[in-house]
JSON list of C-alpha atoms and ligand atoms in Angstrom, two decimals:
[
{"chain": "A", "resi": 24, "resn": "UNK", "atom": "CA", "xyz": [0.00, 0.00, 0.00]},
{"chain": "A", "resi": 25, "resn": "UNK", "atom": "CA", "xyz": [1.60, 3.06, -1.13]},
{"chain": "A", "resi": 26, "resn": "UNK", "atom": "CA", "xyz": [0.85, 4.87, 2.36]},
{"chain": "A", "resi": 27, "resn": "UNK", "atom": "CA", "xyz": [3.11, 7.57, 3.63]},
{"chain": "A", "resi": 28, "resn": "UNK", "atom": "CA", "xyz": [2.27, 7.15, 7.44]},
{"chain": "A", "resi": 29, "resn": "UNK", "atom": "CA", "xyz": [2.75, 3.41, 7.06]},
{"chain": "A", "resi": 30, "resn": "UNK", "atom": "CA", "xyz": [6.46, 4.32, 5.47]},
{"chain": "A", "resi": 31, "resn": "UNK", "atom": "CA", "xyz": [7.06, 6.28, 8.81]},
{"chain": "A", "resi": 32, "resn": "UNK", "atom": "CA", "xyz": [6.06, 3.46, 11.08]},
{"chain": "A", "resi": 33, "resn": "UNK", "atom": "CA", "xyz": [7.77, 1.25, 9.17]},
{"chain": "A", "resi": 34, "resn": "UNK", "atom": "CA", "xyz": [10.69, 3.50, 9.34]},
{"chain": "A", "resi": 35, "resn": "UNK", "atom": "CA", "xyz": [11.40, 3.76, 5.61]},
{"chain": "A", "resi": 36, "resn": "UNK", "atom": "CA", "xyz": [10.69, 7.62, 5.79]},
{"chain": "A", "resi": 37, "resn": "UNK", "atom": "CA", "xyz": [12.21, 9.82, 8.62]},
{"chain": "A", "resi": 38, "resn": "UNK", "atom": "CA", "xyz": [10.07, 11.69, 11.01]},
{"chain": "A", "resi": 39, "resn": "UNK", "atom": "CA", "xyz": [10.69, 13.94, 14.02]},
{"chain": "A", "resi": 40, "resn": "UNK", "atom": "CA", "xyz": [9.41, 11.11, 16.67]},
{"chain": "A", "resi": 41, "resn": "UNK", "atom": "CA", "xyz": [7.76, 12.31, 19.88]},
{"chain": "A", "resi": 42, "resn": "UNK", "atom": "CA", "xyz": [6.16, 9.37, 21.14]},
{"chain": "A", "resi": 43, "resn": "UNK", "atom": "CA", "xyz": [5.91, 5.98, 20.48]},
{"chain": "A", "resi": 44, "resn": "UNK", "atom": "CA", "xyz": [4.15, 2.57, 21.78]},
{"chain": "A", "resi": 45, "resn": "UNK", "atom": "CA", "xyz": [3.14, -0.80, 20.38]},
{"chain": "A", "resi": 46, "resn": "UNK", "atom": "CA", "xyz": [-0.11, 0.81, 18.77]},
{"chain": "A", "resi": 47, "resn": "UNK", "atom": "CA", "xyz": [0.46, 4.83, 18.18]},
{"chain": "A", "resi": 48, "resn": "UNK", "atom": "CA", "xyz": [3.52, 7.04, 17.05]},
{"chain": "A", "resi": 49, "resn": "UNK", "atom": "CA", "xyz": [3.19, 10.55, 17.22]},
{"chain": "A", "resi": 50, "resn": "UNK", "atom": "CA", "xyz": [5.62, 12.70, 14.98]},
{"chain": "A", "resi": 51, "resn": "UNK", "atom": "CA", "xyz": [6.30, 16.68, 14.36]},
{"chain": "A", "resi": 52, "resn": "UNK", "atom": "CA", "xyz": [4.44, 17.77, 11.16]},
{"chain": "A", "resi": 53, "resn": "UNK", "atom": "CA", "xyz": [6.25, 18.67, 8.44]},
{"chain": "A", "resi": 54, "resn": "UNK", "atom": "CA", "xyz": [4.96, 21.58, 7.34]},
{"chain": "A", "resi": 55, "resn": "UNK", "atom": "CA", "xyz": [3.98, 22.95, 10.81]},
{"chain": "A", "resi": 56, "resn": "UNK", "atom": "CA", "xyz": [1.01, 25.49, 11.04]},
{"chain": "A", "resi": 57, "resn": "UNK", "atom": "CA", "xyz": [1.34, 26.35, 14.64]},
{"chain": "A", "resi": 58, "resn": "UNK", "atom": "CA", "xyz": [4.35, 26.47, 16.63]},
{"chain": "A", "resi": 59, "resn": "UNK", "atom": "CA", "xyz": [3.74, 22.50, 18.13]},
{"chain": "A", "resi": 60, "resn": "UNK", "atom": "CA", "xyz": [1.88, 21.18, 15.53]},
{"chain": "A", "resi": 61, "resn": "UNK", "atom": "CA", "xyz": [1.95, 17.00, 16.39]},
{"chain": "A", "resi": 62, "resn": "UNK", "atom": "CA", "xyz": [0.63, 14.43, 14.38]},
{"chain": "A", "resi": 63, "resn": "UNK", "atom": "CA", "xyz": [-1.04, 10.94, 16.21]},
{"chain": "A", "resi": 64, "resn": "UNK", "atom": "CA", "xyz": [-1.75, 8.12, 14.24]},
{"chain": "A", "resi": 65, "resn": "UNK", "atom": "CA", "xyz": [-2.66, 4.40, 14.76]},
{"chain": "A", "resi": 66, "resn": "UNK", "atom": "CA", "xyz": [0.11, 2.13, 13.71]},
{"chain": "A", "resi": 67, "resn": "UNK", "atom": "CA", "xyz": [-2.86, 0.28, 11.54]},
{"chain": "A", "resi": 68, "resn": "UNK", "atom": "CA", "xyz": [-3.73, 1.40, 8.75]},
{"chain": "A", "resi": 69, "resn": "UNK", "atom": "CA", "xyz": [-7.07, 3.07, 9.19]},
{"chain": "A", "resi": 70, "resn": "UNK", "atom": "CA", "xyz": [-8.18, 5.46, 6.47]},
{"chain": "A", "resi": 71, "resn": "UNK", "atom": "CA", "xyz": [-9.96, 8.22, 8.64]},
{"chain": "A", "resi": 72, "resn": "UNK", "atom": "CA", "xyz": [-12.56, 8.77, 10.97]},
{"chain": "A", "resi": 73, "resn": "UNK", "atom": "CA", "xyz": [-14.92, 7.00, 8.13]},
{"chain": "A", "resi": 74, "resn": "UNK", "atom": "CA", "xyz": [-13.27, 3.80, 9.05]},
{"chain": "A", "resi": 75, "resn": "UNK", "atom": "CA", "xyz": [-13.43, 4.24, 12.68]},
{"chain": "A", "resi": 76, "resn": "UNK", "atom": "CA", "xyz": [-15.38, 1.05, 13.92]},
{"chain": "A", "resi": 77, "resn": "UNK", "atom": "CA", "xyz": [-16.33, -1.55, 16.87]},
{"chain": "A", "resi": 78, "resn": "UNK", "atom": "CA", "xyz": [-13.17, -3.70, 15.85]},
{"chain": "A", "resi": 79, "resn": "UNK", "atom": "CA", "xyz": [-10.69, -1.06, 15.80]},
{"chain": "A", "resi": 80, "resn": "UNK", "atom": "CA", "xyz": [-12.15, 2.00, 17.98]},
{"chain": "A", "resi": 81, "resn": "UNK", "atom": "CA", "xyz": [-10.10, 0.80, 20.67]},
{"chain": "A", "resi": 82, "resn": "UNK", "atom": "CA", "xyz": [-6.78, 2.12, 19.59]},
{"chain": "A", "resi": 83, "resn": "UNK", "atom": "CA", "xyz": [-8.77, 5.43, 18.77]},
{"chain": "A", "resi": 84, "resn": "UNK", "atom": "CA", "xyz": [-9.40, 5.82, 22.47]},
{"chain": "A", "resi": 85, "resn": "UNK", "atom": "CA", "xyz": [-5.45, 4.67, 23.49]},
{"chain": "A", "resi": 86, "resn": "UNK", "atom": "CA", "xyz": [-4.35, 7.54, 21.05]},
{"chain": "A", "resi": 87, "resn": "UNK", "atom": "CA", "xyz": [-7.01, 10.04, 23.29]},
{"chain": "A", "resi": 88, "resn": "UNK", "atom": "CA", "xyz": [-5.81, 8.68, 26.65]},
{"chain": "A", "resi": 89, "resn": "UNK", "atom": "CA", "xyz": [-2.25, 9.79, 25.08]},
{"chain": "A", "resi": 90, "resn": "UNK", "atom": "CA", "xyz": [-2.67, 13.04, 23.88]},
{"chain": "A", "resi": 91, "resn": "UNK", "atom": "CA", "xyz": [-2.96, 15.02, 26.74]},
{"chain": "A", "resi": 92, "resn": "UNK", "atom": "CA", "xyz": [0.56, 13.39, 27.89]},
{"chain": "A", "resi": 93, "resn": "UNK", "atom": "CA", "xyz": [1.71, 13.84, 24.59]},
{"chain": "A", "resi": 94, "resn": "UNK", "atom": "CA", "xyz": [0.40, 18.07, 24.77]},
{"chain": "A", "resi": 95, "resn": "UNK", "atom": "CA", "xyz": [1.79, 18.19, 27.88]},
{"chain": "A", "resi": 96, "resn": "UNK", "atom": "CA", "xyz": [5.54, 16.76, 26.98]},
{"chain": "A", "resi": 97, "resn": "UNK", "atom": "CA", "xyz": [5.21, 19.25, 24.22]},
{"chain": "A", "resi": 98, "resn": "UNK", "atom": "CA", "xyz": [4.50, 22.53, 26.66]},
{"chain": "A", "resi": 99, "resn": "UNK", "atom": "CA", "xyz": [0.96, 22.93, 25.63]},
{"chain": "A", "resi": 100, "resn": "UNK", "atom": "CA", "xyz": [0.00, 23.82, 29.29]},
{"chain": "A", "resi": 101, "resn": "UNK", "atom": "CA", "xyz": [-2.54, 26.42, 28.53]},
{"chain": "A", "resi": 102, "resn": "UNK", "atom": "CA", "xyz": [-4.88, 24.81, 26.17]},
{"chain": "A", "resi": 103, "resn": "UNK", "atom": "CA", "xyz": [-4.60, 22.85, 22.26]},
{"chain": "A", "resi": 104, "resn": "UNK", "atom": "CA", "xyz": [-6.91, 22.35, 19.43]},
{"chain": "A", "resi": 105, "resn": "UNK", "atom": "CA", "xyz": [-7.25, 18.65, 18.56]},
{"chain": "A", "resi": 106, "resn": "UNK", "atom": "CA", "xyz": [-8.50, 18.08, 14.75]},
{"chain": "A", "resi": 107, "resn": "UNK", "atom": "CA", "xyz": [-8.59, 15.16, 12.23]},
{"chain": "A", "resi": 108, "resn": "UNK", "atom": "CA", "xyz": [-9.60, 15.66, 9.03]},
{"chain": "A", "resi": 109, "resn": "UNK", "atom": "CA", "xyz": [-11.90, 13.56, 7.22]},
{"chain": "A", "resi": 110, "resn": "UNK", "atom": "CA", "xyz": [-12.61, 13.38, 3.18]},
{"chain": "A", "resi": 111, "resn": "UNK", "atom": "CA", "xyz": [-12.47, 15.91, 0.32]},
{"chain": "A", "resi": 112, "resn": "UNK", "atom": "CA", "xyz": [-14.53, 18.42, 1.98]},
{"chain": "A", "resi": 113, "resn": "UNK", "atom": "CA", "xyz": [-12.02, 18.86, 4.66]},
{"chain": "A", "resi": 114, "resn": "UNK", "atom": "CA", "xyz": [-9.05, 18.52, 2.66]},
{"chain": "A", "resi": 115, "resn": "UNK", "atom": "CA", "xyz": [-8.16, 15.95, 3.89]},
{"chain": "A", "resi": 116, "resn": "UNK", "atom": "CA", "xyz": [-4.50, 14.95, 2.20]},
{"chain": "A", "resi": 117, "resn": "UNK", "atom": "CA", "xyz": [-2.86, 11.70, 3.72]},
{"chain": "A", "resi": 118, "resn": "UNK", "atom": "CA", "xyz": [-5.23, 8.78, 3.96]},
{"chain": "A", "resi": 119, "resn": "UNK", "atom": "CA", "xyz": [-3.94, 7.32, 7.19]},
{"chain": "A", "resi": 120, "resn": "UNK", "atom": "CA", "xyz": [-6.20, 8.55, 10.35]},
{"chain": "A", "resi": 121, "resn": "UNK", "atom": "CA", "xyz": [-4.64, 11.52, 12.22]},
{"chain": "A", "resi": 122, "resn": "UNK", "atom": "CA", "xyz": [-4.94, 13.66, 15.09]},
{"chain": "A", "resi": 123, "resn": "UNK", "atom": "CA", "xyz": [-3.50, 17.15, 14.56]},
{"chain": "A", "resi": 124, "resn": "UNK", "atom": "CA", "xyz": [-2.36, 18.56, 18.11]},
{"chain": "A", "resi": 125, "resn": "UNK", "atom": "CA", "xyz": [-2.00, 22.05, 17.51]},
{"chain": "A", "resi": 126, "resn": "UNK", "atom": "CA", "xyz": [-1.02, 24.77, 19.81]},
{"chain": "A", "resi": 127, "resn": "UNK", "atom": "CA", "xyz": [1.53, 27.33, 21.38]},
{"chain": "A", "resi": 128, "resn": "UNK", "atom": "CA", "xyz": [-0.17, 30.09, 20.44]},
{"chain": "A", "resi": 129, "resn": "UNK", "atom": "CA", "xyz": [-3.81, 31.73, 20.60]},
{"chain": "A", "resi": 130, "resn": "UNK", "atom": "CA", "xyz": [-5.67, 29.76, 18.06]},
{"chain": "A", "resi": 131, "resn": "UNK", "atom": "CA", "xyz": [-8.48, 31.59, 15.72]},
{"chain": "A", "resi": 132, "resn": "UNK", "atom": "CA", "xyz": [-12.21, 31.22, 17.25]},
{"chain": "A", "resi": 133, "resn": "UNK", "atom": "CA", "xyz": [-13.30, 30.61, 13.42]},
{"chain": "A", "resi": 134, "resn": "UNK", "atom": "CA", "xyz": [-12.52, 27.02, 12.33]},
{"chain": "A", "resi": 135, "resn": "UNK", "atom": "CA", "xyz": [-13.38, 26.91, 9.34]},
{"chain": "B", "resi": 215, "resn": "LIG", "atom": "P1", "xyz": [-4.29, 16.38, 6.46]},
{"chain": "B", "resi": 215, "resn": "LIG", "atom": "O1", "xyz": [-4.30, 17.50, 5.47]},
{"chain": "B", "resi": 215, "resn": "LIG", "atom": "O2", "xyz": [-5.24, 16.56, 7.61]},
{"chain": "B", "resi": 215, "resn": "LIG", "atom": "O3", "xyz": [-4.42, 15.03, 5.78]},
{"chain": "B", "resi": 215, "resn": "LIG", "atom": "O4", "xyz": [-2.87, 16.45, 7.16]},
{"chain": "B", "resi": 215, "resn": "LIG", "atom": "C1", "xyz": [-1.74, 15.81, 6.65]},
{"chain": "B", "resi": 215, "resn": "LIG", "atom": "C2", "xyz": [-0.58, 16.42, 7.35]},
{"chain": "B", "resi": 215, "resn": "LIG", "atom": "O5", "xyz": [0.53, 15.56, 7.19]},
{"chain": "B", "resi": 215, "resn": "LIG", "atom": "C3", "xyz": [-0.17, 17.79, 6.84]},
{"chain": "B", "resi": 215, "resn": "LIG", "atom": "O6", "xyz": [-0.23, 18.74, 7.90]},
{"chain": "B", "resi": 215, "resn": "LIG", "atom": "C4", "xyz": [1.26, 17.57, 6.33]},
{"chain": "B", "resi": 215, "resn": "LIG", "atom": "O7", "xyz": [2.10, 18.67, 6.57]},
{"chain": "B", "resi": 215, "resn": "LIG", "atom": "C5", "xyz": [1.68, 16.35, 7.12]},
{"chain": "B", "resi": 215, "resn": "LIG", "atom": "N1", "xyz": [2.72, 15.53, 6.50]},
{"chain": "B", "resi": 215, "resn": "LIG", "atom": "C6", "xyz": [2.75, 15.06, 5.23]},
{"chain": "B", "resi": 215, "resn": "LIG", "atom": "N2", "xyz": [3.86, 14.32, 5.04]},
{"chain": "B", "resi": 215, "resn": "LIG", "atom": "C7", "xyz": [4.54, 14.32, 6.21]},
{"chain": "B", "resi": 215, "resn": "LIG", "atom": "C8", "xyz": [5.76, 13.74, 6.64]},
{"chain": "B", "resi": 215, "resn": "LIG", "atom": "N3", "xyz": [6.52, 12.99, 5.83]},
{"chain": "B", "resi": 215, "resn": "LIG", "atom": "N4", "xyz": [6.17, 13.97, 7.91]},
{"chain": "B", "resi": 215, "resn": "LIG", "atom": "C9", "xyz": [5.42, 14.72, 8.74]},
{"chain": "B", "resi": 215, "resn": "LIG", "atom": "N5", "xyz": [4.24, 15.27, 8.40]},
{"chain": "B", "resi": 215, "resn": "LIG", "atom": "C10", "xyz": [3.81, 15.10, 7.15]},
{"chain": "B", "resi": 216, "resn": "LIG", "atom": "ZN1", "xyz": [-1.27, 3.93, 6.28]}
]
Protein backbone atom coordinates (compact mmCIF):
# COMPACT_ATOMS: atom_id res chain seq x y z
CA UNK A 1 0.00 0.00 0.00
CA UNK A 2 1.60 3.06 -1.13
CA UNK A 3 0.85 4.87 2.36
CA UNK A 4 3.11 7.57 3.63
CA UNK A 5 2.27 7.15 7.44
CA UNK A 6 2.75 3.41 7.06
CA UNK A 7 6.46 4.32 5.47
CA UNK A 8 7.06 6.28 8.81
CA UNK A 9 6.06 3.46 11.08
CA UNK A 10 7.77 1.25 9.17
CA UNK A 11 10.69 3.50 9.34
CA UNK A 12 11.40 3.76 5.61
CA UNK A 13 10.69 7.62 5.79
CA UNK A 14 12.21 9.82 8.62
CA UNK A 15 10.07 11.69 11.01
CA UNK A 16 10.69 13.94 14.02
CA UNK A 17 9.41 11.11 16.67
CA UNK A 18 7.76 12.31 19.88
CA UNK A 19 6.16 9.37 21.14
CA UNK A 20 5.91 5.98 20.48
CA UNK A 21 4.15 2.57 21.78
CA UNK A 22 3.14 -0.80 20.38
CA UNK A 23 -0.11 0.81 18.77
CA UNK A 24 0.46 4.83 18.18
CA UNK A 25 3.52 7.04 17.05
CA UNK A 26 3.19 10.55 17.22
CA UNK A 27 5.62 12.70 14.98
CA UNK A 28 6.30 16.68 14.36
CA UNK A 29 4.44 17.77 11.16
CA UNK A 30 6.25 18.67 8.44
CA UNK A 31 4.96 21.58 7.34
CA UNK A 32 3.98 22.95 10.81
CA UNK A 33 1.01 25.49 11.04
CA UNK A 34 1.34 26.35 14.64
CA UNK A 35 4.35 26.47 16.63
CA UNK A 36 3.74 22.50 18.13
CA UNK A 37 1.88 21.18 15.53
CA UNK A 38 1.95 17.00 16.39
CA UNK A 39 0.63 14.43 14.38
CA UNK A 40 -1.04 10.94 16.21
CA UNK A 41 -1.75 8.12 14.24
CA UNK A 42 -2.66 4.40 14.76
CA UNK A 43 0.11 2.13 13.71
CA UNK A 44 -2.86 0.28 11.54
CA UNK A 45 -3.73 1.40 8.75
CA UNK A 46 -7.07 3.07 9.19
CA UNK A 47 -8.18 5.46 6.47
CA UNK A 48 -9.96 8.22 8.64
CA UNK A 49 -12.56 8.77 10.97
CA UNK A 50 -14.92 7.00 8.13
CA UNK A 51 -13.27 3.80 9.05
CA UNK A 52 -13.43 4.24 12.68
CA UNK A 53 -15.38 1.05 13.92
CA UNK A 54 -16.33 -1.55 16.87
CA UNK A 55 -13.17 -3.70 15.85
CA UNK A 56 -10.69 -1.06 15.80
CA UNK A 57 -12.15 2.00 17.98
CA UNK A 58 -10.10 0.80 20.67
CA UNK A 59 -6.78 2.12 19.59
CA UNK A 60 -8.77 5.43 18.77
CA UNK A 61 -9.40 5.82 22.47
CA UNK A 62 -5.45 4.67 23.49
CA UNK A 63 -4.35 7.54 21.05
CA UNK A 64 -7.01 10.04 23.29
CA UNK A 65 -5.81 8.68 26.65
CA UNK A 66 -2.25 9.79 25.08
CA UNK A 67 -2.67 13.04 23.88
CA UNK A 68 -2.96 15.02 26.74
CA UNK A 69 0.56 13.39 27.89
CA UNK A 70 1.71 13.84 24.59
CA UNK A 71 0.40 18.07 24.77
CA UNK A 72 1.79 18.19 27.88
CA UNK A 73 5.54 16.76 26.98
CA UNK A 74 5.21 19.25 24.22
CA UNK A 75 4.50 22.53 26.66
CA UNK A 76 0.96 22.93 25.63
CA UNK A 77 0.00 23.82 29.29
CA UNK A 78 -2.54 26.42 28.53
CA UNK A 79 -4.88 24.81 26.17
CA UNK A 80 -4.60 22.85 22.26
CA UNK A 81 -6.91 22.35 19.43
CA UNK A 82 -7.25 18.65 18.56
CA UNK A 83 -8.50 18.08 14.75
CA UNK A 84 -8.59 15.16 12.23
CA UNK A 85 -9.60 15.66 9.03
CA UNK A 86 -11.90 13.56 7.22
CA UNK A 87 -12.61 13.38 3.18
CA UNK A 88 -12.47 15.91 0.32
CA UNK A 89 -14.53 18.42 1.98
CA UNK A 90 -12.02 18.86 4.66
CA UNK A 91 -9.05 18.52 2.66
CA UNK A 92 -8.16 15.95 3.89
CA UNK A 93 -4.50 14.95 2.20
CA UNK A 94 -2.86 11.70 3.72
CA UNK A 95 -5.23 8.78 3.96
CA UNK A 96 -3.94 7.32 7.19
CA UNK A 97 -6.20 8.55 10.35
CA UNK A 98 -4.64 11.52 12.22
CA UNK A 99 -4.94 13.66 15.09
CA UNK A 100 -3.50 17.15 14.56
CA UNK A 101 -2.36 18.56 18.11
CA UNK A 102 -2.00 22.05 17.51
CA UNK A 103 -1.02 24.77 19.81
CA UNK A 104 1.53 27.33 21.38
CA UNK A 105 -0.17 30.09 20.44
CA UNK A 106 -3.81 31.73 20.60
CA UNK A 107 -5.67 29.76 18.06
CA UNK A 108 -8.48 31.59 15.72
CA UNK A 109 -12.21 31.22 17.25
CA UNK A 110 -13.30 30.61 13.42
CA UNK A 111 -12.52 27.02 12.33
CA UNK A 112 -13.38 26.91 9.34
P1 LIG B 1 -4.29 16.38 6.46
O1 LIG B 1 -4.30 17.50 5.47
O2 LIG B 1 -5.24 16.56 7.61
O3 LIG B 1 -4.42 15.03 5.78
O4 LIG B 1 -2.87 16.45 7.16
C1 LIG B 1 -1.74 15.81 6.65
C2 LIG B 1 -0.58 16.42 7.35
O5 LIG B 1 0.53 15.56 7.19
C3 LIG B 1 -0.17 17.79 6.84
O6 LIG B 1 -0.23 18.74 7.90
C4 LIG B 1 1.26 17.57 6.33
O7 LIG B 1 2.10 18.67 6.57
C5 LIG B 1 1.68 16.35 7.12
N1 LIG B 1 2.72 15.53 6.50
C6 LIG B 1 2.75 15.06 5.23
N2 LIG B 1 3.86 14.32 5.04
C7 LIG B 1 4.54 14.32 6.21
C8 LIG B 1 5.76 13.74 6.64
N3 LIG B 1 6.52 12.99 5.83
N4 LIG B 1 6.17 13.97 7.91
C9 LIG B 1 5.42 14.72 8.74
N5 LIG B 1 4.24 15.27 8.40
C10 LIG B 1 3.81 15.10 7.15
ZN1 LIG C 1 -1.27 3.93 6.28
Amino acid sequence: MDCIFCKIIAGEIPSNKVYEDDRVLAFRDINPQTPVHILVIPKQHIASVDEVNADNSDVVAHIFTMIPKIAKEAGLTNGYRVITNCGDDACQSVKHLHFHIMGGRKLPENMG
